[in-house]
PDB file of C-alpha atoms and ligand atoms in Angstrom:
ATOM      1  CA  MET A 133       8.656  -9.152  -3.466  1.00 59.00           C
ATOM      2  CA  CYS A 134      10.145  -5.820  -4.185  1.00 90.00           C
ATOM      3  CA  ARG A 135       8.149  -2.705  -4.991  1.00 93.00           C
ATOM      4  CA  HIS A 136       8.982  -0.433  -7.897  1.00 96.00           C
ATOM      5  CA  LEU A 137       7.990   2.954  -9.266  1.00 97.00           C
ATOM      6  CA  GLY A 138       8.353   4.647 -12.643  1.00 98.00           C
ATOM      7  CA  TYR A 139       7.671   8.354 -13.221  1.00 98.00           C
ATOM      8  CA  VAL A 140       7.613  10.668 -16.226  1.00 98.00           C
ATOM      9  CA  GLY A 141       6.194  14.117 -15.498  1.00 98.00           C
ATOM     10  CA  PRO A 142       6.936  17.600 -14.174  1.00 98.00           C
ATOM     11  CA  PRO A 143      10.379  17.879 -12.514  1.00 97.00           C
ATOM     12  CA  CYS A 144      10.464  17.011  -8.792  1.00 97.00           C
ATOM     13  CA  SER A 145      13.226  16.097  -6.369  1.00 98.00           C
ATOM     14  CA  VAL A 146      14.125  12.424  -6.317  1.00 98.00           C
ATOM     15  CA  ARG A 147      13.400  12.325  -2.589  1.00 97.00           C
ATOM     16  CA  ASP A 148       9.929  13.825  -3.103  1.00 97.00           C
ATOM     17  CA  LEU A 149       9.137  11.199  -5.746  1.00 97.00           C
ATOM     18  CA  LEU A 150      10.089   8.450  -3.278  1.00 96.00           C
ATOM     19  CA  THR A 151       8.235   9.940  -0.306  1.00 96.00           C
ATOM     20  CA  PHE A 152       5.169  11.523  -1.932  1.00 95.00           C
ATOM     21  CA  GLY A 153       1.708  10.330  -0.848  1.00 92.00           C
ATOM     22  CA  SER A 154       0.220   8.491   2.108  1.00 87.00           C
ATOM     23  CA  HIS A 155       1.548   5.204   0.667  1.00 90.00           C
ATOM     24  CA  SER A 156       4.828   6.347  -0.890  1.00 93.00           C
ATOM     25  CA  LEU A 157       7.527   3.967  -2.106  1.00 94.00           C
ATOM     26  CA  VAL A 158       9.424   4.589   1.149  1.00 91.00           C
ATOM     27  CA  ARG A 159       6.329   3.578   3.108  1.00 91.00           C
ATOM     28  CA  GLN A 160       5.853   0.561   0.838  1.00 89.00           C
ATOM     29  CA  SER A 161       9.347  -0.534   1.865  1.00 88.00           C
ATOM     30  CA  TRP A 162       8.238  -1.148   5.479  1.00 82.00           C
ATOM     31  CA  ALA A 163       4.426  -1.327   5.181  1.00 79.00           C
ATOM     32  CA  PRO A 164       3.527  -2.735   1.735  1.00 77.00           C
ATOM     33  CA  LYS A 165      -0.153  -3.667   1.325  1.00 82.00           C
ATOM     34  CA  ASP A 166      -0.146  -6.168  -1.522  1.00 75.00           C
ATOM     35  CA  MET A 167       2.861  -8.526  -1.389  1.00 64.00           C
ATOM     36  CA  ARG A 168       0.757 -11.586  -2.333  1.00 70.00           C
ATOM     37  CA  GLY A 169       2.679 -13.907  -0.061  1.00 65.00           C
ATOM     38  CA  GLY A 170       6.077 -12.893  -1.456  1.00 64.00           C
ATOM     39  CA  GLY A 171       7.764 -11.594   1.716  1.00 66.00           C
ATOM     40  CA  THR A 172       6.696  -8.999   4.265  1.00 76.00           C
ATOM     41  CA  ILE A 173       8.965  -5.945   4.019  1.00 84.00           C
ATOM     42  CA  ASN A 174      11.403  -4.536   1.462  1.00 86.00           C
ATOM     43  CA  ALA A 175      14.454  -3.834   3.593  1.00 88.00           C
ATOM     44  CA  ASP A 176      17.270  -5.319   1.478  1.00 94.00           C
ATOM     45  CA  GLY A 177      18.353  -2.087  -0.132  1.00 96.00           C
ATOM     46  CA  TYR A 178      16.974   0.242  -2.742  1.00 97.00           C
ATOM     47  CA  GLY A 179      17.945   2.098  -5.867  1.00 98.00           C
ATOM     48  CA  VAL A 180      16.933   4.954  -8.079  1.00 98.00           C
ATOM     49  CA  ALA A 181      17.832   5.934 -11.645  1.00 98.00           C
ATOM     50  CA  TRP A 182      16.940   9.367 -12.998  1.00 98.00           C
ATOM     51  CA  TRP A 183      17.261  10.994 -16.382  1.00 98.00           C
ATOM     52  CA  GLY A 184      18.789  14.464 -16.666  1.00 95.00           C
ATOM     53  CA  ARG A 185      20.785  16.703 -18.977  1.00 92.00           C
ATOM     54  CA  GLU A 186      23.924  14.631 -18.330  1.00 90.00           C
ATOM     55  CA  GLY A 187      22.167  11.376 -19.163  1.00 95.00           C
ATOM     56  CA  LEU A 188      21.164   8.682 -16.697  1.00 98.00           C
ATOM     57  CA  GLY A 189      22.222   9.036 -13.053  1.00 98.00           C
ATOM     58  CA  ARG A 190      21.916   6.269 -10.476  1.00 98.00           C
ATOM     59  CA  TYR A 191      22.157   5.795  -6.733  1.00 98.00           C
ATOM     60  CA  ARG A 192      21.854   2.433  -4.947  1.00 98.00           C
ATOM     61  CA  SER A 193      22.365   1.280  -1.384  1.00 98.00           C
ATOM     62  CA  ALA A 194      22.124  -2.023   0.476  1.00 97.00           C
ATOM     63  CA  GLN A 195      20.566  -0.118   3.415  1.00 95.00           C
ATOM     64  CA  PRO A 196      16.810  -0.047   3.924  1.00 95.00           C
ATOM     65  CA  VAL A 197      15.610   3.121   2.205  1.00 95.00           C
ATOM     66  CA  TRP A 198      14.252   4.586   5.455  1.00 93.00           C
ATOM     67  CA  ALA A 199      17.681   4.229   7.145  1.00 94.00           C
ATOM     68  CA  ASP A 200      19.865   5.644   4.374  1.00 95.00           C
ATOM     69  CA  PRO A 201      20.953   9.262   5.051  1.00 96.00           C
ATOM     70  CA  PRO A 202      21.619  10.127   1.365  1.00 96.00           C
ATOM     71  CA  LEU A 203      17.863   9.944   0.735  1.00 94.00           C
ATOM     72  CA  ARG A 204      17.541  13.136   2.774  1.00 93.00           C
ATOM     73  CA  GLU A 205      21.011  14.619   2.374  1.00 95.00           C
ATOM     74  CA  THR A 206      21.609  14.055  -1.350  1.00 96.00           C
ATOM     75  CA  LEU A 207      18.558  12.865  -3.270  1.00 96.00           C
ATOM     76  CA  SER A 208      16.503  15.838  -2.094  1.00 97.00           C
ATOM     77  CA  HIS A 209      18.887  18.051  -4.140  1.00 97.00           C
ATOM     78  CA  ILE A 210      18.494  16.174  -7.419  1.00 97.00           C
ATOM     79  CA  HIS A 211      15.561  17.156  -9.612  1.00 97.00           C
ATOM     80  CA  THR A 212      14.260  15.126 -12.519  1.00 98.00           C
ATOM     81  CA  GLY A 213      11.276  14.680 -14.793  1.00 98.00           C
ATOM     82  CA  ALA A 214      11.817  10.920 -15.213  1.00 98.00           C
ATOM     83  CA  LEU A 215      12.798   8.236 -12.749  1.00 98.00           C
ATOM     84  CA  ILE A 216      12.699   4.529 -11.948  1.00 98.00           C
ATOM     85  CA  ALA A 217      13.075   3.449  -8.312  1.00 98.00           C
ATOM     86  CA  ALA A 218      12.875   0.140  -6.453  1.00 97.00           C
ATOM     87  CA  VAL A 219      12.965  -1.125  -2.870  1.00 96.00           C
ATOM     88  CA  ARG A 220      14.201  -4.707  -2.527  1.00 96.00           C
ATOM     89  CA  SER A 221      13.221  -7.804  -0.606  1.00 93.00           C
ATOM     90  CA  ALA A 222      15.924 -10.297  -1.574  1.00 94.00           C
ATOM     91  CA  THR A 223      14.685 -13.668  -2.765  1.00 94.00           C
ATOM     92  CA  GLU A 224      15.872 -16.569  -0.592  1.00 92.00           C
ATOM     93  CA  SER A 225      19.521 -17.530  -1.326  1.00 92.00           C
ATOM     94  CA  MET A 226      20.224 -14.330  -3.275  1.00 96.00           C
ATOM     95  CA  PRO A 227      22.820 -11.901  -1.867  1.00 96.00           C
ATOM     96  CA  VAL A 228      21.965  -8.699  -0.034  1.00 97.00           C
ATOM     97  CA  GLU A 229      24.371  -6.225  -1.603  1.00 97.00           C
ATOM     98  CA  ARG A 230      24.323  -2.941  -3.458  1.00 98.00           C
ATOM     99  CA  SER A 231      25.058  -4.480  -6.864  1.00 98.00           C
ATOM    100  CA  ALA A 232      21.907  -6.642  -6.593  1.00 98.00           C
ATOM    101  CA  CYS A 233      19.633  -3.612  -6.154  1.00 98.00           C
ATOM    102  CA  ALA A 234      17.595  -2.377  -9.120  1.00 98.00           C
ATOM    103  CA  PRO A 235      17.490  -0.290 -11.208  1.00 98.00           C
ATOM    104  CA  PHE A 236      19.955  -1.900 -13.594  1.00 98.00           C
ATOM    105  CA  VAL A 237      21.031   0.508 -16.333  1.00 98.00           C
ATOM    106  CA  ASP A 238      22.587   0.619 -19.795  1.00 97.00           C
ATOM    107  CA  GLY A 239      22.846   3.769 -21.922  1.00 96.00           C
ATOM    108  CA  ARG A 240      19.433   5.436 -21.641  1.00 97.00           C
ATOM    109  CA  TRP A 241      17.672   2.281 -20.383  1.00 98.00           C
ATOM    110  CA  ALA A 242      16.808   1.586 -16.730  1.00 98.00           C
ATOM    111  CA  PHE A 243      15.201  -1.657 -15.537  1.00 98.00           C
ATOM    112  CA  SER A 244      13.663  -3.213 -12.436  1.00 98.00           C
ATOM    113  CA  HIS A 245      12.155  -6.638 -11.662  1.00 98.00           C
ATOM    114  CA  ASN A 246       9.569  -7.340  -8.994  1.00 96.00           C
ATOM    115  CA  GLY A 247       9.275 -11.093  -8.512  1.00 96.00           C
ATOM    116  CA  VAL A 248      11.217 -14.335  -8.732  1.00 96.00           C
ATOM    117  CA  VAL A 249      12.408 -16.684 -11.471  1.00 97.00           C
ATOM    118  CA  ARG A 250      11.646 -20.247 -10.382  1.00 97.00           C
ATOM    119  CA  GLY A 251      14.506 -22.713 -10.645  1.00 96.00           C
ATOM    120  CA  TRP A 252      17.088 -19.984 -11.239  1.00 95.00           C
ATOM    121  CA  PRO A 253      19.882 -20.386 -12.342  1.00 95.00           C
ATOM    122  CA  ASN A 254      19.426 -23.870 -13.853  1.00 95.00           C
ATOM    123  CA  MET A 255      16.528 -22.702 -16.017  1.00 94.00           C
ATOM    124  CA  MET A 256      18.869 -20.201 -17.733  1.00 93.00           C
ATOM    125  CA  ALA A 257      20.727 -22.759 -19.865  1.00 93.00           C
ATOM    126  CA  ASP A 258      18.732 -22.357 -23.099  1.00 95.00           C
ATOM    127  CA  LEU A 259      17.689 -18.746 -22.577  1.00 96.00           C
ATOM    128  CA  ALA A 260      21.282 -17.584 -22.091  1.00 95.00           C
ATOM    129  CA  ALA A 261      22.653 -19.543 -25.068  1.00 95.00           C
ATOM    130  CA  PRO A 262      22.541 -16.539 -27.488  1.00 95.00           C
ATOM    131  CA  ILE A 263      24.354 -14.244 -25.022  1.00 96.00           C
ATOM    132  CA  SER A 264      28.056 -13.719 -25.738  1.00 95.00           C
ATOM    133  CA  ALA A 265      30.696 -14.538 -23.122  1.00 95.00           C
ATOM    134  CA  THR A 266      31.535 -10.817 -22.998  1.00 96.00           C
ATOM    135  CA  ASP A 267      27.946  -9.888 -22.179  1.00 95.00           C
ATOM    136  CA  LEU A 268      27.613 -12.745 -19.666  1.00 95.00           C
ATOM    137  CA  SER A 269      30.687 -11.352 -17.883  1.00 96.00           C
ATOM    138  CA  ARG A 270      28.754  -8.111 -17.392  1.00 95.00           C
ATOM    139  CA  LEU A 271      26.241  -9.798 -15.050  1.00 96.00           C
ATOM    140  CA  GLU A 272      26.122  -7.295 -12.228  1.00 96.00           C
ATOM    141  CA  ALA A 273      25.032  -9.620  -9.423  1.00 97.00           C
ATOM    142  CA  PRO A 274      24.291 -13.336  -8.992  1.00 97.00           C
ATOM    143  CA  THR A 275      20.516 -12.836  -8.951  1.00 98.00           C
ATOM    144  CA  ASP A 276      17.560 -13.729 -11.152  1.00 98.00           C
ATOM    145  CA  SER A 277      16.801 -10.033 -11.744  1.00 98.00           C
ATOM    146  CA  ALA A 278      20.320  -9.219 -12.973  1.00 98.00           C
ATOM    147  CA  ALA A 279      20.117 -12.247 -15.287  1.00 97.00           C
ATOM    148  CA  LEU A 280      16.751 -11.048 -16.663  1.00 98.00           C
ATOM    149  CA  TRP A 281      18.360  -7.686 -17.386  1.00 98.00           C
ATOM    150  CA  LEU A 282      21.138  -9.356 -19.420  1.00 97.00           C
ATOM    151  CA  LEU A 283      18.521 -11.232 -21.452  1.00 98.00           C
ATOM    152  CA  LEU A 284      16.442  -8.093 -21.947  1.00 98.00           C
ATOM    153  CA  GLN A 285      19.418  -5.955 -23.026  1.00 98.00           C
ATOM    154  CA  HIS A 286      20.188  -8.536 -25.686  1.00 97.00           C
ATOM    155  CA  ARG A 287      16.595  -8.412 -26.996  1.00 97.00           C
ATOM    156  CA  LEU A 288      16.448  -4.603 -26.895  1.00 98.00           C
ATOM    157  CA  ARG A 289      19.234  -4.492 -29.483  1.00 96.00           C
ATOM    158  CA  GLU A 290      16.907  -6.128 -31.999  1.00 95.00           C
ATOM    159  CA  GLN A 291      13.341  -5.497 -30.837  1.00 96.00           C
ATOM    160  CA  PRO A 292      11.242  -2.523 -29.713  1.00 97.00           C
ATOM    161  CA  PRO A 293      10.569  -2.400 -25.950  1.00 98.00           C
ATOM    162  CA  VAL A 294       7.066  -3.948 -25.899  1.00 97.00           C
ATOM    163  CA  ARG A 295       8.147  -6.873 -28.025  1.00 96.00           C
ATOM    164  CA  ALA A 296      11.403  -7.397 -26.105  1.00 97.00           C
ATOM    165  CA  LEU A 297       9.629  -7.386 -22.729  1.00 98.00           C
ATOM    166  CA  ALA A 298       6.697  -9.514 -23.853  1.00 97.00           C
ATOM    167  CA  SER A 299       8.839 -12.155 -25.544  1.00 97.00           C
ATOM    168  CA  LEU A 300      11.128 -12.311 -22.507  1.00 98.00           C
ATOM    169  CA  VAL A 301       8.249 -12.819 -20.058  1.00 98.00           C
ATOM    170  CA  LEU A 302       6.670 -15.529 -22.208  1.00 97.00           C
ATOM    171  CA  ASP A 303       9.992 -17.313 -22.763  1.00 97.00           C
ATOM    172  CA  VAL A 304      10.974 -17.186 -19.081  1.00 98.00           C
ATOM    173  CA  ASP A 305       7.532 -18.418 -18.034  1.00 97.00           C
ATOM    174  CA  ALA A 306       7.850 -21.321 -20.471  1.00 96.00           C
ATOM    175  CA  ALA A 307      11.314 -22.226 -19.112  1.00 97.00           C
ATOM    176  CA  ALA A 308      10.420 -21.533 -15.477  1.00 97.00           C
ATOM    177  CA  PRO A 309       6.672 -21.933 -14.896  1.00 97.00           C
ATOM    178  CA  GLY A 310       5.290 -20.199 -11.830  1.00 96.00           C
ATOM    179  CA  SER A 311       7.777 -17.312 -12.068  1.00 97.00           C
ATOM    180  CA  ARG A 312       6.616 -13.864 -10.983  1.00 96.00           C
ATOM    181  CA  LEU A 313       7.668 -11.422 -13.657  1.00 98.00           C
ATOM    182  CA  ASN A 314       6.698  -7.815 -13.059  1.00 97.00           C
ATOM    183  CA  LEU A 315       9.292  -6.012 -15.176  1.00 98.00           C
ATOM    184  CA  LEU A 316       9.658  -2.219 -15.441  1.00 98.00           C
ATOM    185  CA  LEU A 317      11.670  -0.480 -18.166  1.00 98.00           C
ATOM    186  CA  GLY A 318      12.165   3.207 -18.997  1.00 98.00           C
ATOM    187  CA  ASN A 319      14.142   5.398 -21.409  1.00 98.00           C
ATOM    188  CA  GLY A 320      13.445   8.800 -19.835  1.00 98.00           C
ATOM    189  CA  GLU A 321      10.430   9.570 -22.014  1.00 98.00           C
ATOM    190  CA  GLU A 322       8.284   6.465 -21.858  1.00 98.00           C
ATOM    191  CA  LEU A 323       7.771   3.598 -19.393  1.00 98.00           C
ATOM    192  CA  TRP A 324       6.834  -0.021 -20.037  1.00 98.00           C
ATOM    193  CA  ALA A 325       5.855  -2.642 -17.464  1.00 98.00           C
ATOM    194  CA  THR A 326       4.508  -6.161 -17.273  1.00 98.00           C
ATOM    195  CA  ALA A 327       2.048  -7.572 -14.725  1.00 98.00           C
ATOM    196  CA  TRP A 328       2.745 -11.280 -14.369  1.00 97.00           C
ATOM    197  CA  ASP A 329       1.535 -12.714 -11.085  1.00 94.00           C
ATOM    198  CA  HIS A 330       2.027  -9.517  -9.101  1.00 92.00           C
ATOM    199  CA  SER A 331       0.365  -6.204  -8.292  1.00 93.00           C
ATOM    200  CA  LEU A 332       0.737  -3.237 -10.647  1.00 97.00           C
ATOM    201  CA  SER A 333      -1.077   0.084 -11.056  1.00 97.00           C
ATOM    202  CA  VAL A 334      -0.847   3.096 -13.349  1.00 98.00           C
ATOM    203  CA  LEU A 335      -1.795   6.754 -13.066  1.00 98.00           C
ATOM    204  CA  VAL A 336      -1.788   8.757 -16.293  1.00 98.00           C
ATOM    205  CA  ASP A 337      -3.043  12.239 -17.169  1.00 98.00           C
ATOM    206  CA  GLU A 338      -2.016  14.913 -19.666  1.00 98.00           C
ATOM    207  CA  ASN A 339       0.990  15.945 -17.545  1.00 97.00           C
ATOM    208  CA  LEU A 340       2.328  12.806 -15.985  1.00 97.00           C
ATOM    209  CA  SER A 341       2.546   9.052 -16.179  1.00 98.00           C
ATOM    210  CA  ILE A 342       3.309   6.766 -13.250  1.00 98.00           C
ATOM    211  CA  ILE A 343       3.654   3.008 -12.921  1.00 98.00           C
ATOM    212  CA  ALA A 344       3.759   1.609  -9.382  1.00 97.00           C
ATOM    213  CA  SER A 345       3.599  -1.772  -7.669  1.00 96.00           C
ATOM    214  CA  GLU A 346       1.050  -0.143  -5.346  1.00 94.00           C
ATOM    215  CA  PRO A 347      -0.750   3.235  -5.717  1.00 95.00           C
ATOM    216  CA  TYR A 348       1.033   5.827  -3.568  1.00 95.00           C
ATOM    217  CA  ASP A 349      -2.162   7.654  -2.625  1.00 93.00           C
ATOM    218  CA  ASP A 350      -5.976   7.459  -2.768  1.00 93.00           C
ATOM    219  CA  ASP A 351      -6.384   9.243  -6.116  1.00 96.00           C
ATOM    220  CA  PRO A 352      -9.411   7.537  -7.735  1.00 97.00           C
ATOM    221  CA  ASN A 353      -7.705   7.733 -11.145  1.00 97.00           C
ATOM    222  CA  TRP A 354      -5.233   4.932 -10.364  1.00 97.00           C
ATOM    223  CA  LYS A 355      -5.961   1.938 -12.594  1.00 97.00           C
ATOM    224  CA  SER A 356      -5.012  -1.581 -11.649  1.00 97.00           C
ATOM    225  CA  VAL A 357      -3.210  -3.419 -14.487  1.00 97.00           C
ATOM    226  CA  PRO A 358      -4.808  -6.836 -15.137  1.00 97.00           C
ATOM    227  CA  ASP A 359      -2.567  -9.844 -14.649  1.00 97.00           C
ATOM    228  CA  ARG A 360      -0.647 -11.038 -17.726  1.00 97.00           C
ATOM    229  CA  HIS A 361      -0.739  -7.662 -19.443  1.00 98.00           C
ATOM    230  CA  ILE A 362       1.885  -5.158 -20.556  1.00 98.00           C
ATOM    231  CA  VAL A 363       1.476  -1.380 -20.286  1.00 98.00           C
ATOM    232  CA  SER A 364       3.154   1.477 -22.163  1.00 98.00           C
ATOM    233  CA  VAL A 365       2.791   4.951 -20.666  1.00 98.00           C
ATOM    234  CA  ARG A 366       3.927   8.512 -21.158  1.00 98.00           C
ATOM    235  CA  PRO A 367       2.051  11.708 -20.255  1.00 98.00           C
ATOM    236  CA  GLY A 368      -1.333  11.637 -21.986  1.00 98.00           C
ATOM    237  CA  HIS A 369      -0.814   8.091 -23.273  1.00 98.00           C
ATOM    238  CA  LEU A 370      -1.705   4.661 -21.870  1.00 98.00           C
ATOM    239  CA  ILE A 371      -1.824   1.363 -23.757  1.00 97.00           C
ATOM    240  CA  VAL A 372      -2.617  -1.949 -22.046  1.00 97.00           C
ATOM    241  CA  THR A 373      -2.074  -5.154 -24.068  1.00 96.00           C
ATOM    242  CA  PRO A 374      -2.534  -8.830 -23.130  1.00 97.00           C
ATOM    243  CA  LEU A 375       0.654 -10.907 -22.950  1.00 96.00           C
ATOM    244  CA  ARG A 376      -0.058 -13.761 -25.338  1.00 86.00           C
ATOM    245  CA  THR A 377       2.244 -15.487 -27.765  1.00 74.00           C
ATOM    246  CA  GLY A 378      -0.037 -14.899 -30.734  1.00 63.00           C
ATOM    247  CA  ASP A 379      -0.090 -11.108 -30.150  1.00 59.00           C
ATOM    248  CA  LEU A 380       3.673 -10.605 -30.500  1.00 60.00           C
TER     249      LEU A 380
HETATM  250  N1  LIG B 242      14.347 -11.899  -7.050  1.00 89.05           N
HETATM  251  C1  LIG B 242      14.796 -10.550  -7.073  1.00 89.05           C
HETATM  252  C2  LIG B 242      15.915 -10.290  -6.084  1.00 89.05           C
HETATM  253  O1  LIG B 242      16.189 -11.069  -5.229  1.00 89.05           O
HETATM  254  C3  LIG B 242      13.639  -9.584  -6.871  1.00 89.05           C
HETATM  255  C4  LIG B 242      13.125  -9.709  -5.489  1.00 89.05           C
HETATM  256  C5  LIG B 242      11.734  -9.225  -5.260  1.00 89.05           C
HETATM  257  O2  LIG B 242      10.952  -8.864  -6.134  1.00 89.05           O
HETATM  258  N2  LIG B 242      11.413  -9.324  -4.036  1.00 89.05           N
HETATM  259  O3  LIG B 242      16.519  -9.255  -6.169  1.00 89.05           O
END
């Protein structure tokens, strides 16, 4: 299972945000601690999306993050106060290529999925019915995560982020029981994430807010997100809500 990271806080270089701490995202790519049986390392590429004055920038590579020179040569020169990053462990039968690496982006939104959709793609039939042929043609890669992003984009046009994410997780779980659905979404000011059968932690204080598959250091203020919950964070703000149909 992939590992992802969301950050909103004081400006830092993209490289520092990926390498900071004794258990940074780069370290989690080759020595993750909490994969829960979903793979061993995250070597099938990585990606990062950052918000800046010119809007949303993105860099992705099919290389393992530790072996990709632009991490050092380029991403150390880009500074941002908001970022989403992911290191990938491709699910069996899904392609290892740049276009399959999260984050997926649209306008000011960036998105990552840590997990697997059981029975993909056959389980998509009903869920994808409301999506137009034009939008379906925008599927970036033949993977479950890219398909989830199409479904989520559609819902984000009509629903606020918490509702769009929560309804998507509940609908996908109903269509594909046993799926692992840790989703991460950001707009440059706020981050939202679901914990659905995978590890997730948050660190929030007055200045920063971080969501991570695994804590990147030993700071005692990291909080583990309980399974089947959704979190909203921004600096000085943390809301944790159960994912239940009746609460939507
Ligand atoms: N299933 C997704 C993919 O193959 C995510 C993989 C993961 O979380 N390991 O890209």
